[in-house]
Each structure stands twice: as structure tokens, then as C-alpha cells.
Short mmCIF file of C-alpha atoms and ligand atoms in Angstrom, two decimals:
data_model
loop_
_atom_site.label_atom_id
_atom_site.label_comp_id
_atom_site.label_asym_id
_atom_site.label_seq_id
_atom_site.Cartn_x
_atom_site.Cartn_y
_atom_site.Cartn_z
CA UNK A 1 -18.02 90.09 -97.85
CA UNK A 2 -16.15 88.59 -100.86
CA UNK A 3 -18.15 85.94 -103.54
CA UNK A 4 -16.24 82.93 -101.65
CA UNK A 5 -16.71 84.01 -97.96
CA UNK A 6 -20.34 83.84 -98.66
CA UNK A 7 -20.43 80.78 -100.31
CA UNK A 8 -18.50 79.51 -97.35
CA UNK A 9 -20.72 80.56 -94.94
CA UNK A 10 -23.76 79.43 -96.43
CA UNK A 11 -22.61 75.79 -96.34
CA UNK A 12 -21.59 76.10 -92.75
CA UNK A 13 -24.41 77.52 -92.24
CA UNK A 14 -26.34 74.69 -94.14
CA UNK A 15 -23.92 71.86 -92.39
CA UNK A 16 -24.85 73.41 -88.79
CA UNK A 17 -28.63 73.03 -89.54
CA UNK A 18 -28.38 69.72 -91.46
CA UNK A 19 -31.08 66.93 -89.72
CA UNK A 20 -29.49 63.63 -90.52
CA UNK A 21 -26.70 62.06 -92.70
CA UNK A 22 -28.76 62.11 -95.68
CA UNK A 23 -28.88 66.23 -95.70
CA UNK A 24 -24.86 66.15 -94.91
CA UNK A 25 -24.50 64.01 -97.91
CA UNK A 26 -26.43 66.29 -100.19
CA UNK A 27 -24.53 69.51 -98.71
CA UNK A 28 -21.17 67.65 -99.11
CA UNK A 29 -22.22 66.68 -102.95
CA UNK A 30 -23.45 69.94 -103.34
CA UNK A 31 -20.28 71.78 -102.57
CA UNK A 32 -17.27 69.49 -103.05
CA UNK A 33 -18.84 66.94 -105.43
CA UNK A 34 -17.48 66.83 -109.21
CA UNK A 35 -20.08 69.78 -109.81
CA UNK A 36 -20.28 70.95 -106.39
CA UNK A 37 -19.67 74.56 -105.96
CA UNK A 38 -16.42 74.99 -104.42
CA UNK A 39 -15.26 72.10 -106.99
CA UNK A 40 -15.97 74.20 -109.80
CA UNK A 41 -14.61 77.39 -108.17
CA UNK A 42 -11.35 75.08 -107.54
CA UNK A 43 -11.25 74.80 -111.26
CA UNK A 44 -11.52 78.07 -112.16
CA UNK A 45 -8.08 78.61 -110.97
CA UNK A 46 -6.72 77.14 -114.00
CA UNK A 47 -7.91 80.52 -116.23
CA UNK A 48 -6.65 82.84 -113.90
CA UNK A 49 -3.71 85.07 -113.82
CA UNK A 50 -0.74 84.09 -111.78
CA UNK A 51 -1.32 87.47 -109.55
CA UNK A 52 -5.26 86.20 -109.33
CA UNK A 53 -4.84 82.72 -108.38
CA UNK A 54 -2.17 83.87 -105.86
CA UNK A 55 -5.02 86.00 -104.04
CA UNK A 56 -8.04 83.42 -104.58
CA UNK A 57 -6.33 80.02 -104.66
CA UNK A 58 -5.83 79.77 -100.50
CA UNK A 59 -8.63 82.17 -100.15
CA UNK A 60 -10.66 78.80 -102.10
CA UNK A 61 -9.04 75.90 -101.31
CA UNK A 62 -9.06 77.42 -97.08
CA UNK A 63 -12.74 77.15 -97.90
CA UNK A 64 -12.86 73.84 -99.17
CA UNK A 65 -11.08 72.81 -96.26
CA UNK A 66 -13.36 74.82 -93.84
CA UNK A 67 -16.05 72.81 -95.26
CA UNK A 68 -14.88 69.53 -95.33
CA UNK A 69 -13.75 69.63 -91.60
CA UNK A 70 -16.93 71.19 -91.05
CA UNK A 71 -18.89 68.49 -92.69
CA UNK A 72 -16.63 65.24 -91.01
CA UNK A 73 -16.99 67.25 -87.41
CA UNK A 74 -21.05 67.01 -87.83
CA UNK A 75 -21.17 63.74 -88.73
CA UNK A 76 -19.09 62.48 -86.01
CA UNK A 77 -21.68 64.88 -83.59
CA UNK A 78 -24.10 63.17 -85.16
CA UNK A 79 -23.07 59.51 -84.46
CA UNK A 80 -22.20 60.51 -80.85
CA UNK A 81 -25.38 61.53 -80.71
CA UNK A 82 -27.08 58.75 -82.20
CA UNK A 83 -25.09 56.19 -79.81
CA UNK A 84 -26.07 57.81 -76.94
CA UNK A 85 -29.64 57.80 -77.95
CA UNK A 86 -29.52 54.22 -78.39
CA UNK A 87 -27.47 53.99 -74.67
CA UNK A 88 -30.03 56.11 -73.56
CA UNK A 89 -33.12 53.42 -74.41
CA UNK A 90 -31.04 50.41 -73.67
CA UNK A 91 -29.64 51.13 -70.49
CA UNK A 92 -29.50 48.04 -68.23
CA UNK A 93 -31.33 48.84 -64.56
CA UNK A 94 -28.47 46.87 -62.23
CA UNK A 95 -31.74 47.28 -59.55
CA UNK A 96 -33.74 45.18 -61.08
CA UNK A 97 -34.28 41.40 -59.56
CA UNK A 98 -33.03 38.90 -61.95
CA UNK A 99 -35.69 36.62 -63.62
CA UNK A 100 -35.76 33.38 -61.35
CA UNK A 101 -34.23 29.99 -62.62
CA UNK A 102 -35.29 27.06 -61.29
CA UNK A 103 -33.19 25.19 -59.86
CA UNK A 104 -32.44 21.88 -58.72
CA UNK A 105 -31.64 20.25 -55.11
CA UNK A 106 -30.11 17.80 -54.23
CA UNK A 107 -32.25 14.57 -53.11
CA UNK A 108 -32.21 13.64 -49.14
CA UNK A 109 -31.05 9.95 -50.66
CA UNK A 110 -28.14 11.56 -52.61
CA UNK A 111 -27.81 13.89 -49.21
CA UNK A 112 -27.51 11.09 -46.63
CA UNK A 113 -25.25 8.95 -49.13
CA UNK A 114 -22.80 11.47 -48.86
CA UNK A 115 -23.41 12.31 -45.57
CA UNK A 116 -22.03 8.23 -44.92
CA UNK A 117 -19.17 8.79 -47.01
CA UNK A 118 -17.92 12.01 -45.32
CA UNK A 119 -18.57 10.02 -41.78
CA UNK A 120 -16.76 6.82 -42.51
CA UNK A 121 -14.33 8.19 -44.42
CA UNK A 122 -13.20 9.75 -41.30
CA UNK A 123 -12.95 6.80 -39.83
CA UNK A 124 -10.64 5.56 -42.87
CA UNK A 125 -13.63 3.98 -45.22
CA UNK A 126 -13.24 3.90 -48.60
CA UNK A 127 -16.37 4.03 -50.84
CA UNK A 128 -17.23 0.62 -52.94
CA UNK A 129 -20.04 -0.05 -55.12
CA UNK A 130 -21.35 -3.00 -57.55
CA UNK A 131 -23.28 -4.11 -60.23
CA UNK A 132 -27.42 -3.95 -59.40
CA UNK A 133 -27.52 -6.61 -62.10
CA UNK A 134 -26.42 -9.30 -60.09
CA UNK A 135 -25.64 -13.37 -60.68
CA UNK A 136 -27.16 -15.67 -57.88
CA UNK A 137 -23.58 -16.80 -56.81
CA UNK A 138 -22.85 -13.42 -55.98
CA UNK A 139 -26.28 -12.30 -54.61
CA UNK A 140 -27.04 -15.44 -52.72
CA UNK A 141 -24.58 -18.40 -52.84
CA UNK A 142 -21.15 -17.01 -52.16
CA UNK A 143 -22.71 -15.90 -48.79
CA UNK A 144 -23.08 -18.85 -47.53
CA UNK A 145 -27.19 -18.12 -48.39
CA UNK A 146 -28.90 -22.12 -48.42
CA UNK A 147 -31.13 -23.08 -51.15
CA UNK A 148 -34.25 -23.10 -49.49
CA UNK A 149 -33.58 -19.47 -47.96
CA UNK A 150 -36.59 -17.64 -48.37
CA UNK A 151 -34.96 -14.35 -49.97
CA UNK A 152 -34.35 -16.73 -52.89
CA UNK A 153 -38.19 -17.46 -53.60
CA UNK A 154 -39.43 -16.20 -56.91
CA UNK A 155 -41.62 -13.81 -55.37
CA UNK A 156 -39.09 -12.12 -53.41
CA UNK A 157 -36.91 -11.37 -55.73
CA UNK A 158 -36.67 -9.58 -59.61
CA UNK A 159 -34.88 -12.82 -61.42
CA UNK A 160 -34.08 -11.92 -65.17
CA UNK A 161 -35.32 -14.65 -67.84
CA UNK A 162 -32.06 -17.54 -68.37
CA UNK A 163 -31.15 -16.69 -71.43
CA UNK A 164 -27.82 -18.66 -71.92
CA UNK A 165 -28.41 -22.46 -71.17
CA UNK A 166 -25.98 -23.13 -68.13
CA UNK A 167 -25.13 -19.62 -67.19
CA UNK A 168 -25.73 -18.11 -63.80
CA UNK A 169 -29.27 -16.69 -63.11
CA UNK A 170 -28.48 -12.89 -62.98
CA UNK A 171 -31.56 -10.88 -60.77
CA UNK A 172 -31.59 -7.63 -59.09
CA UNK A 173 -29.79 -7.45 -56.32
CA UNK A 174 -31.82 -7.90 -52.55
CA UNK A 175 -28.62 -6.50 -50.33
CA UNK A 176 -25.57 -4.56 -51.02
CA UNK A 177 -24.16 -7.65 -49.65
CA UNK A 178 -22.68 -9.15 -52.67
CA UNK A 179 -20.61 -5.93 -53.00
CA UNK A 180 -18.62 -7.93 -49.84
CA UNK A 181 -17.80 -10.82 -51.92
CA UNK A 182 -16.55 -8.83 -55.10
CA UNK A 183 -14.07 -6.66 -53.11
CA UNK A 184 -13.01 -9.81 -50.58
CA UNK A 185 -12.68 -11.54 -54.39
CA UNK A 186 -10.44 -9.09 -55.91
CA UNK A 187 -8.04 -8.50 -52.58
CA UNK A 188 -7.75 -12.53 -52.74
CA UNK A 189 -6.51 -12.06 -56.30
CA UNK A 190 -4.50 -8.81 -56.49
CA UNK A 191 -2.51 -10.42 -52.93
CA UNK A 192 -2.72 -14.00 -54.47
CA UNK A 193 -4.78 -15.33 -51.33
CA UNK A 194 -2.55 -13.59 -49.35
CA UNK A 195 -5.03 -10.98 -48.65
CA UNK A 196 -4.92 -7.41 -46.64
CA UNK A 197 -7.33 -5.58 -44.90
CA UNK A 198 -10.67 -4.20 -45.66
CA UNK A 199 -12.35 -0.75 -44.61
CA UNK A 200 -15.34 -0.20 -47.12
CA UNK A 201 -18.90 1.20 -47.50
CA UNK A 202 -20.98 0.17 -50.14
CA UNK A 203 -23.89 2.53 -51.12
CA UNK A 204 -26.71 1.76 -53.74
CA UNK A 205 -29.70 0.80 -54.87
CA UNK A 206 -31.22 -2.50 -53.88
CA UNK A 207 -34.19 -4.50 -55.17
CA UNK A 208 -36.95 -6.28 -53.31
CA UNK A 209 -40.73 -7.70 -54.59
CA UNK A 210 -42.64 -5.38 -52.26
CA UNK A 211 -44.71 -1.94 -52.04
CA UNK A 212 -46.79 -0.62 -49.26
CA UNK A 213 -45.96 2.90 -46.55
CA UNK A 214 -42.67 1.49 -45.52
CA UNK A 215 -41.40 -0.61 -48.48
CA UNK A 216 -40.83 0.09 -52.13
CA UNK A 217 -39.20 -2.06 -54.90
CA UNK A 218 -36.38 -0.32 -55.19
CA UNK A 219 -34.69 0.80 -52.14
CA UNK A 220 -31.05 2.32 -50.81
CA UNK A 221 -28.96 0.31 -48.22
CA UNK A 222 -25.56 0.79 -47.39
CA UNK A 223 -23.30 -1.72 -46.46
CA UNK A 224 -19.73 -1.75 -44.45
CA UNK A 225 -17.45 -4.69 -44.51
CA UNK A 226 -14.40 -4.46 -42.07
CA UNK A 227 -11.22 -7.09 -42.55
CA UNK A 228 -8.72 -7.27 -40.17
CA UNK A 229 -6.43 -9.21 -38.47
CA UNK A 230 -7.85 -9.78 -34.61
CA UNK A 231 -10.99 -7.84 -35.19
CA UNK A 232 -13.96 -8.39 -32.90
CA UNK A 233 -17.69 -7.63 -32.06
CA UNK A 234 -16.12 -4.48 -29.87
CA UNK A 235 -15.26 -3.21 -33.29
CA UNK A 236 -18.11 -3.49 -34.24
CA UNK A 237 -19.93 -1.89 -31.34
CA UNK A 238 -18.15 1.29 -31.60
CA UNK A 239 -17.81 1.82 -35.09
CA UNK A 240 -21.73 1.71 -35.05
CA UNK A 241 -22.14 3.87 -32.26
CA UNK A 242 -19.40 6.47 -33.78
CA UNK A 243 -21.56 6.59 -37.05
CA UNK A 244 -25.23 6.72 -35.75
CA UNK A 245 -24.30 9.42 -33.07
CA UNK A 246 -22.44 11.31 -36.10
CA UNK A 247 -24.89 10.84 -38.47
CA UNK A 248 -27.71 12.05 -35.94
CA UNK A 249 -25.45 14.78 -34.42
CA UNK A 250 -26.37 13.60 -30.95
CA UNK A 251 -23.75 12.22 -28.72
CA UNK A 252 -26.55 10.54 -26.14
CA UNK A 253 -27.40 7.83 -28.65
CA UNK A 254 -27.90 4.28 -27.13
CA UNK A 255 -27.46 1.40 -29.07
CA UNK A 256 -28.63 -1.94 -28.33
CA UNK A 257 -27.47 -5.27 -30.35
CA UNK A 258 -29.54 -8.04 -30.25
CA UNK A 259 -28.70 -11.79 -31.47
CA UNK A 260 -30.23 -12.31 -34.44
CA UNK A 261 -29.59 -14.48 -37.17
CA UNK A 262 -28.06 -13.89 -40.98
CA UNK A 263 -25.92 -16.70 -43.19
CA UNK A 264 -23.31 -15.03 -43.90
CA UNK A 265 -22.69 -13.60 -40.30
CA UNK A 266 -21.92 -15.54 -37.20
CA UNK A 267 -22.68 -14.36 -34.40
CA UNK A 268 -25.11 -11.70 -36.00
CA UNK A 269 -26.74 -9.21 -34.48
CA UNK A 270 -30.13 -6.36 -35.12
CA UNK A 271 -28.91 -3.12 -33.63
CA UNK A 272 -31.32 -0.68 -32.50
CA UNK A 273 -31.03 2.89 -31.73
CA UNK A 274 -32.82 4.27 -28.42
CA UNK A 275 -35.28 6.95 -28.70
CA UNK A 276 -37.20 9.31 -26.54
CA UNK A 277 -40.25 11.71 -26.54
CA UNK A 278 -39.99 15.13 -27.32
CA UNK A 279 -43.40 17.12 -27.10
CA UNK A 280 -44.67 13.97 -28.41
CA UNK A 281 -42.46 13.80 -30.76
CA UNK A 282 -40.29 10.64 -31.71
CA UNK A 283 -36.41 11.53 -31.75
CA UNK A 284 -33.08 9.51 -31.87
CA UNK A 285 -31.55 10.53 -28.60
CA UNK A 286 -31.95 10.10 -25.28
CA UNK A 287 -32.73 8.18 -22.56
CA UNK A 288 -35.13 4.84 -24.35
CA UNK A 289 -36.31 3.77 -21.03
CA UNK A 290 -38.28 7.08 -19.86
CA UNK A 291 -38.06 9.92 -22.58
CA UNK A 292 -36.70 13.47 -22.16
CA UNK A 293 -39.77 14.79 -20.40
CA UNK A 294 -40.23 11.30 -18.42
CA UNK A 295 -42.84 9.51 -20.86
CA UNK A 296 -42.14 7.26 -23.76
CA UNK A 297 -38.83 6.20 -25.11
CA UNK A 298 -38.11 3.03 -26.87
CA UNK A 299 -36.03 1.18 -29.21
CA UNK A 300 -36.00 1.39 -32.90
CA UNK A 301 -34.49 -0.83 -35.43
CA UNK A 302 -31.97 0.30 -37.74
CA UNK A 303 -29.58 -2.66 -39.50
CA UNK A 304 -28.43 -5.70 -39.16
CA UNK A 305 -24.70 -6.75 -38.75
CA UNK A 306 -22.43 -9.98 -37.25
CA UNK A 307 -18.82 -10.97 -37.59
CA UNK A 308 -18.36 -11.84 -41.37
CA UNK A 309 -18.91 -16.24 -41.32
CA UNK A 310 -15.72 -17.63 -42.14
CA UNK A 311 -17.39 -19.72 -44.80
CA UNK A 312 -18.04 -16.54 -46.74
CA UNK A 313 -14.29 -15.70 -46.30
CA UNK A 314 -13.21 -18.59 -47.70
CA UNK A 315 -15.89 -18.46 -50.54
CA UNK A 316 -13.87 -15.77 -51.70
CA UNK A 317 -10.29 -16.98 -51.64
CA UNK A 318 -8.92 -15.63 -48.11
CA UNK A 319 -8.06 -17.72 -45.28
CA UNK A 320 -10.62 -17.37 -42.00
CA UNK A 321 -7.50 -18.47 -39.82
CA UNK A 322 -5.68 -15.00 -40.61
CA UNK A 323 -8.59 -12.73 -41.70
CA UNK A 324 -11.67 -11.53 -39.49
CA UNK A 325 -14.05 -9.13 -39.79
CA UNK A 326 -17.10 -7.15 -39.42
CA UNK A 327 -19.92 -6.35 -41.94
CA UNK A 328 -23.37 -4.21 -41.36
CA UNK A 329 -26.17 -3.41 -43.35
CA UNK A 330 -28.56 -0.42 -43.19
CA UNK A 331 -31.39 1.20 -44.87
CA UNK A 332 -30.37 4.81 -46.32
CA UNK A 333 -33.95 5.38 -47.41
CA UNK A 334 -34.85 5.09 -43.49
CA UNK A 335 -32.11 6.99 -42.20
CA UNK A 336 -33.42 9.78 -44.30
CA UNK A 337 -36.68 9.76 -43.06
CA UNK A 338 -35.71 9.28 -39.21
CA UNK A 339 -33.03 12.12 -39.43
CA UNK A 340 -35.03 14.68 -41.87
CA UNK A 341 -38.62 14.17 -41.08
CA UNK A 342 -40.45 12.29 -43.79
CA UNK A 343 -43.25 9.68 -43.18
CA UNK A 344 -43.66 8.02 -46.24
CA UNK A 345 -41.44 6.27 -48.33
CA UNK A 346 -43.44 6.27 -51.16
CA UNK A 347 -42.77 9.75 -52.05
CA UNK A 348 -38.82 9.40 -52.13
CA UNK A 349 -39.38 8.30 -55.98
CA UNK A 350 -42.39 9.71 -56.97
CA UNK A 351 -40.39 12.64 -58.80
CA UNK A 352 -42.94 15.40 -57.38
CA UNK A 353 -40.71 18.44 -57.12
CA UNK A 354 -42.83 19.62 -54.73
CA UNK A 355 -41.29 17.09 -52.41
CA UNK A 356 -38.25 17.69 -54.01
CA UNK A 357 -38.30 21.30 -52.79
CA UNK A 358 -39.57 20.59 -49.67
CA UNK A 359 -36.86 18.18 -48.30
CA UNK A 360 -34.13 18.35 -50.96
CA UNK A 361 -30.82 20.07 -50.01
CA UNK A 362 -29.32 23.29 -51.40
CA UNK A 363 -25.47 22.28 -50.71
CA UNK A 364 -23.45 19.27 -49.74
CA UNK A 365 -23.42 20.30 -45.59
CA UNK A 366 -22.54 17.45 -44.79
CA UNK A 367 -21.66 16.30 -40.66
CA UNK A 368 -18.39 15.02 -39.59
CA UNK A 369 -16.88 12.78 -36.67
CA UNK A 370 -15.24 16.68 -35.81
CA UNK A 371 -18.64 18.28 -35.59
CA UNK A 372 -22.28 19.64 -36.92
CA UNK A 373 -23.46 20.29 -40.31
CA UNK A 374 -21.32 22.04 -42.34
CA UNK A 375 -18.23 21.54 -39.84
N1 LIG B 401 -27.76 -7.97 -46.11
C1 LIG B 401 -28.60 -7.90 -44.92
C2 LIG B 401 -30.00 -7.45 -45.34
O1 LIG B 401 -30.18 -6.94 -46.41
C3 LIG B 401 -28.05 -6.95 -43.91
C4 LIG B 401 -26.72 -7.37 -43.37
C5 LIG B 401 -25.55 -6.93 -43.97
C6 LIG B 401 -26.64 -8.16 -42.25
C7 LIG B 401 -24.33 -7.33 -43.45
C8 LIG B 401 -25.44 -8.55 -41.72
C9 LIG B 401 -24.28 -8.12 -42.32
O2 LIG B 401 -30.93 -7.59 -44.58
#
């Protein structure tokens, strides 16, 4: 074996044993640096006869070559190797359950107001809502509310300090009610007093000066105002009666209307829903007089309602000749509780997310006139 096959071999030899970049590094400046080995055979060339460096130039430079590919093919089967080490340590086990996020629900409150929406707008409803920073005119006067009402005494309602000498009293709303006259007020304006009719629900938060089991401060009602040319309490009747027995998913709901007494509805009238016994158990449903299994049964009541008073009509710029209608209001907070189960009303805004979890909702499955949950 010639002087340059055996330098050859030795790197190769060298480069196939080399540990890390590092050692390829010191091979490579070893043999093909400036002063490397091969580098100064390369230049030995130069003295050489023509006949000579014919015979041991490609003899040389094919070694140079040799190790040069031999040195780039080892590094590159070293960095293979290194990246599948590091894929090796890091690889991801699909298997595995994912860490748990919490996650949020969706409030029975928030549940049941949408719940209303999908069922009335069904029924061609459109959604309304107003201020909870009310003024008394709206609150109280424009609905044809006296004076001396009681719902107007200090300690019945949140009033807000007068602040501008003259201006209105502004207080926390008792009712969605007022949401009425602000829509009634705007058709009267956008028709100029001609006016057009009125299919609306109003859902929101309402204010009263009270707190024990069944009452809190703050507190959801919903409210539906119907205006119409020729409409009449048999309107009324059914439109009830199609929401409850949606909005319970029963279709042997009774309801029962009886005269009652509100200012800004004449006649008015509290409308109860009929209940029986279930293994001692309270449900909407049924037959009120004896129960499903024969004991029990009853009447609960659920909101309050009358043919709009033509005063309030004309409070707000339409004409009571031409325009009639219908208006109801109900307590969400209580429709919750009767149709998912929960006894006190307390916890509804407590934030405990215990409760939360308990009786919040995963997804919007909401009922429709067509059918269940989810339908
Ligand atoms: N606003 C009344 C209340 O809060 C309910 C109601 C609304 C009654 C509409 C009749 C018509 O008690």
C-alpha cells in the first residue's frame, strides 16, 4: 500500500470512529486544514515532475476528496442521529388524557332567558330591553301608576340622590314595565302617532327593597307587550298557554286567570299554572284538582297580565281608539327554579361555582313551540 493510500485510510478510519463534532473538526483540520496533511501533500505537487504529478496528483487530490465526502457524510449521520435522539425523549403520548380546564356554564337565568327568546320568537316576538337606571315617569308615571301607589314608597324602591334641581328622580327599575312605554314611545315617533303593531319581550334585571328565601334585591322578570289592531283577552289566553306549556315541555298545562288588579292594565288578571303530585313531588302538569296519582294538585302563581289601559297608550303618543293590546309580566328567576329544581333563590347570585356546576348548562338546548330540548 502506497504513502497516500495509507494516509487515506487512516483518516477514514479516524472519521468512522470519531465521537462527536468536535473530533470531526480536529480530523478535518488535521488533514485538509492549511497544515493538514493532505494540504501539504497537495502542495507538494508544485516540485514535482510533470510525469510525477501526472501519477500522484489524482492519486492525492481523489484522496482529498475521499475525505472530505467522508467527513460531510458523518456529520450529517451524526445530526440524524442527534435529532432522533431528541425525537426519541420528546415524543408526545397522543394516549394521554389532556390536563382538565375549567370551564364555564352557562347560568339557569342566562338559560331560561334564552329559552323565552327562542319560544316567543316563534311566535313572531322580537327581543327588547331598557335602561335599569330608570326616571320615575318612565318607571311609575307614564303607566298610569298614582302617587300614593305603594311601589313608589321610599322603602320599596332604590331611588338615586336628585342631583339636578328639577330633573326627573331616576331609581332602579321595580318592573320591566317601563320597557312598554319606551318602545310604544318610539313607534309613536318613528310612525308620527300613526303607530303599528307591537310583538315584544323584554328580559332583564329588575330592582326591589327586599331579601328573604323567595325574594332578593335584584331579580329577573320578563315582560311581553302585544299591540294590535282588534286584539283581545283570547290573545292573551293562548299566547300564555302556548309559552308555559313550551317552556315546561308539557302539553297538559292548565292555566287559570284570575281578576286582579294593576294601573296600567284594565281588566288585569294573575294567571296561575295547575300542578299535580308526583311521588310527592310538586310538578307543572296535570290535573290541579286531584294530582297524577289522585292526591294533591293545586294552583301556583306565575305573572300578572291585563289588556294594556288605554291611558298608558295614550301616555305614549298612540291613539287607544285604533291600538289595543296585551302586556304580561313574569318572574324568570322563578321559572328557573320551578322548571330546573332549585329551592332557594338566594343562591342564584351568590357566585358559588359549586352551584354554578350543579345547575348551570353546558350548551344553549334550548325548547321550541316544534318540540323538546334541543329540537
Ligand atoms: N309589572 C308588573 C309587576 O312587576 C307585572 C305586569 C306586567 C302586570 C304587565 C301586568 C302587565 O308586578
Amino acid at each position: 500500500m502506497s504513502n497516500i493510500e495509507a494516509i487515506r485510510d487512516k483518516y477514514l478510519q479516524q472519521i468512522g470512529s470519531a465521537v462527536d463534532g468536535d473530533a470531526l473538526e480536529a480530523i478535518r483540520l488535521a488533514a485538509l486544514g492549511k497544515k493538514g496533511e493532505i494540504s501539504l501533500l497537495l502542495k507538494t505537487l508544485g516540485q514535482m515532475t510533470p510525469e510525477e504529478r501526472q501519477e500522484q496528483g489524482p492519486k492525492i487530490n481523489g484522496t482529498r476528496q475521499n475525505v472530505a465526502d467522508a467527513l460531510a457524510a458523518r456529520k450529517e449521520a451524526m445530526e440524524t442521529a442527534a435529532l432522533d435522539a431528541k425525537l426519541a425523549t420528546e415524543k408526545l403520548d397522543l394516549t394521554l388524557p389532556a390536563p382538565a380546564t375549567p370551564k364555564g356554564s352557562i347560568h339557569p337565568v342566562s338559560q331560561v332567558m334564552d329559552e323565552l327568546a327562542e319560544i316567543f320568537a316563534d311566535l313572531g316576538f322580537s327581543v327588547a330591553t331598557g335602561p335599569e337606571i330608570e326616571d320615575d315617569w318612565h318607571n311609575f308615571t307614564a303607566l298610569n301608576i298614582p302617587e300614593t301607589h305603594p311601589a313608589r314608597a321610599m322603602h320599596d324602591t332604590f331611588y338615586f340622590p336628585q342631583t339636578d334641581e328639577g330633573g326627573m328622580p331616576k331609581l332602579l327599575r321595580t318592573h320591566t314595565s317601563p320597557v312598554q312605554i319606551r318602545t310604544m314611545m318610539d313607534v309613536a315617533k318613528q310612525t308620527d302617532g300613526a303607530g303599528e303593531p307591537i310583538y315584544l319581550i323584554a328580559p332583564g334585571r329588575t330592582y326591589r327593597s327586599d331579601s328573604d328565601a323567595t325574594h332578593t334585591p335584584m331579580f329577573h322578570q320578563v315582560e311581553g307587550l302585544v299591540i294590535d289592531k282588534g286584539i283581545h283577552m283570547g290573545h292573551l289566553k293562548w299566547t300564555l298557554e302556548t309559552f308555559i306549556r313550551a317552556f315546561f315541555e308539557r302539553d297538559d298545562i292548565e292555566l287559570r286567570l284570575r281578576p286582579s288588579y294593576f294601573p296600567f292594565t284594565e281588566p288585569s288578571a294573575e294567571v296561575d299554572v295547575g300542578f299535580s303530585v308526583e311521588k310527592g313531588r310538586r310538578i307543572i302538569g296535570g290535573d290541579p284538582h286531584g294530582g297524577v296519582d289522585g292526591v294533591g294538585g293545586g294552583w301556583m302563581e306565575i305573572l300578572g297580565s291585563g289588556m294594556v289601559h288605554p291611558n298608558v297608550i295614550r301616555n305614549c303618543g298612540l291613539d287607544p281608539d285604533v291600538w289595543q293590546g296585551f302586556a304580561f309580566g313574569c318572574g324568570i328567576d322563578r321559572l328557573a327554579m320551578l322548571k330546573y329544581g332549585m329551592d332557594d333563590l338566594r343562591a342564584f347570585f351568590d357566585g358559588d361555582l359549586r352551584w354554578a356546576d350543579h345547575y348551570g348548562f353546558d350548551a344553549l338546548d334550548v325548547p321550541t313551540l316544534s318540540g323538546g330540548v334541543g329540537a
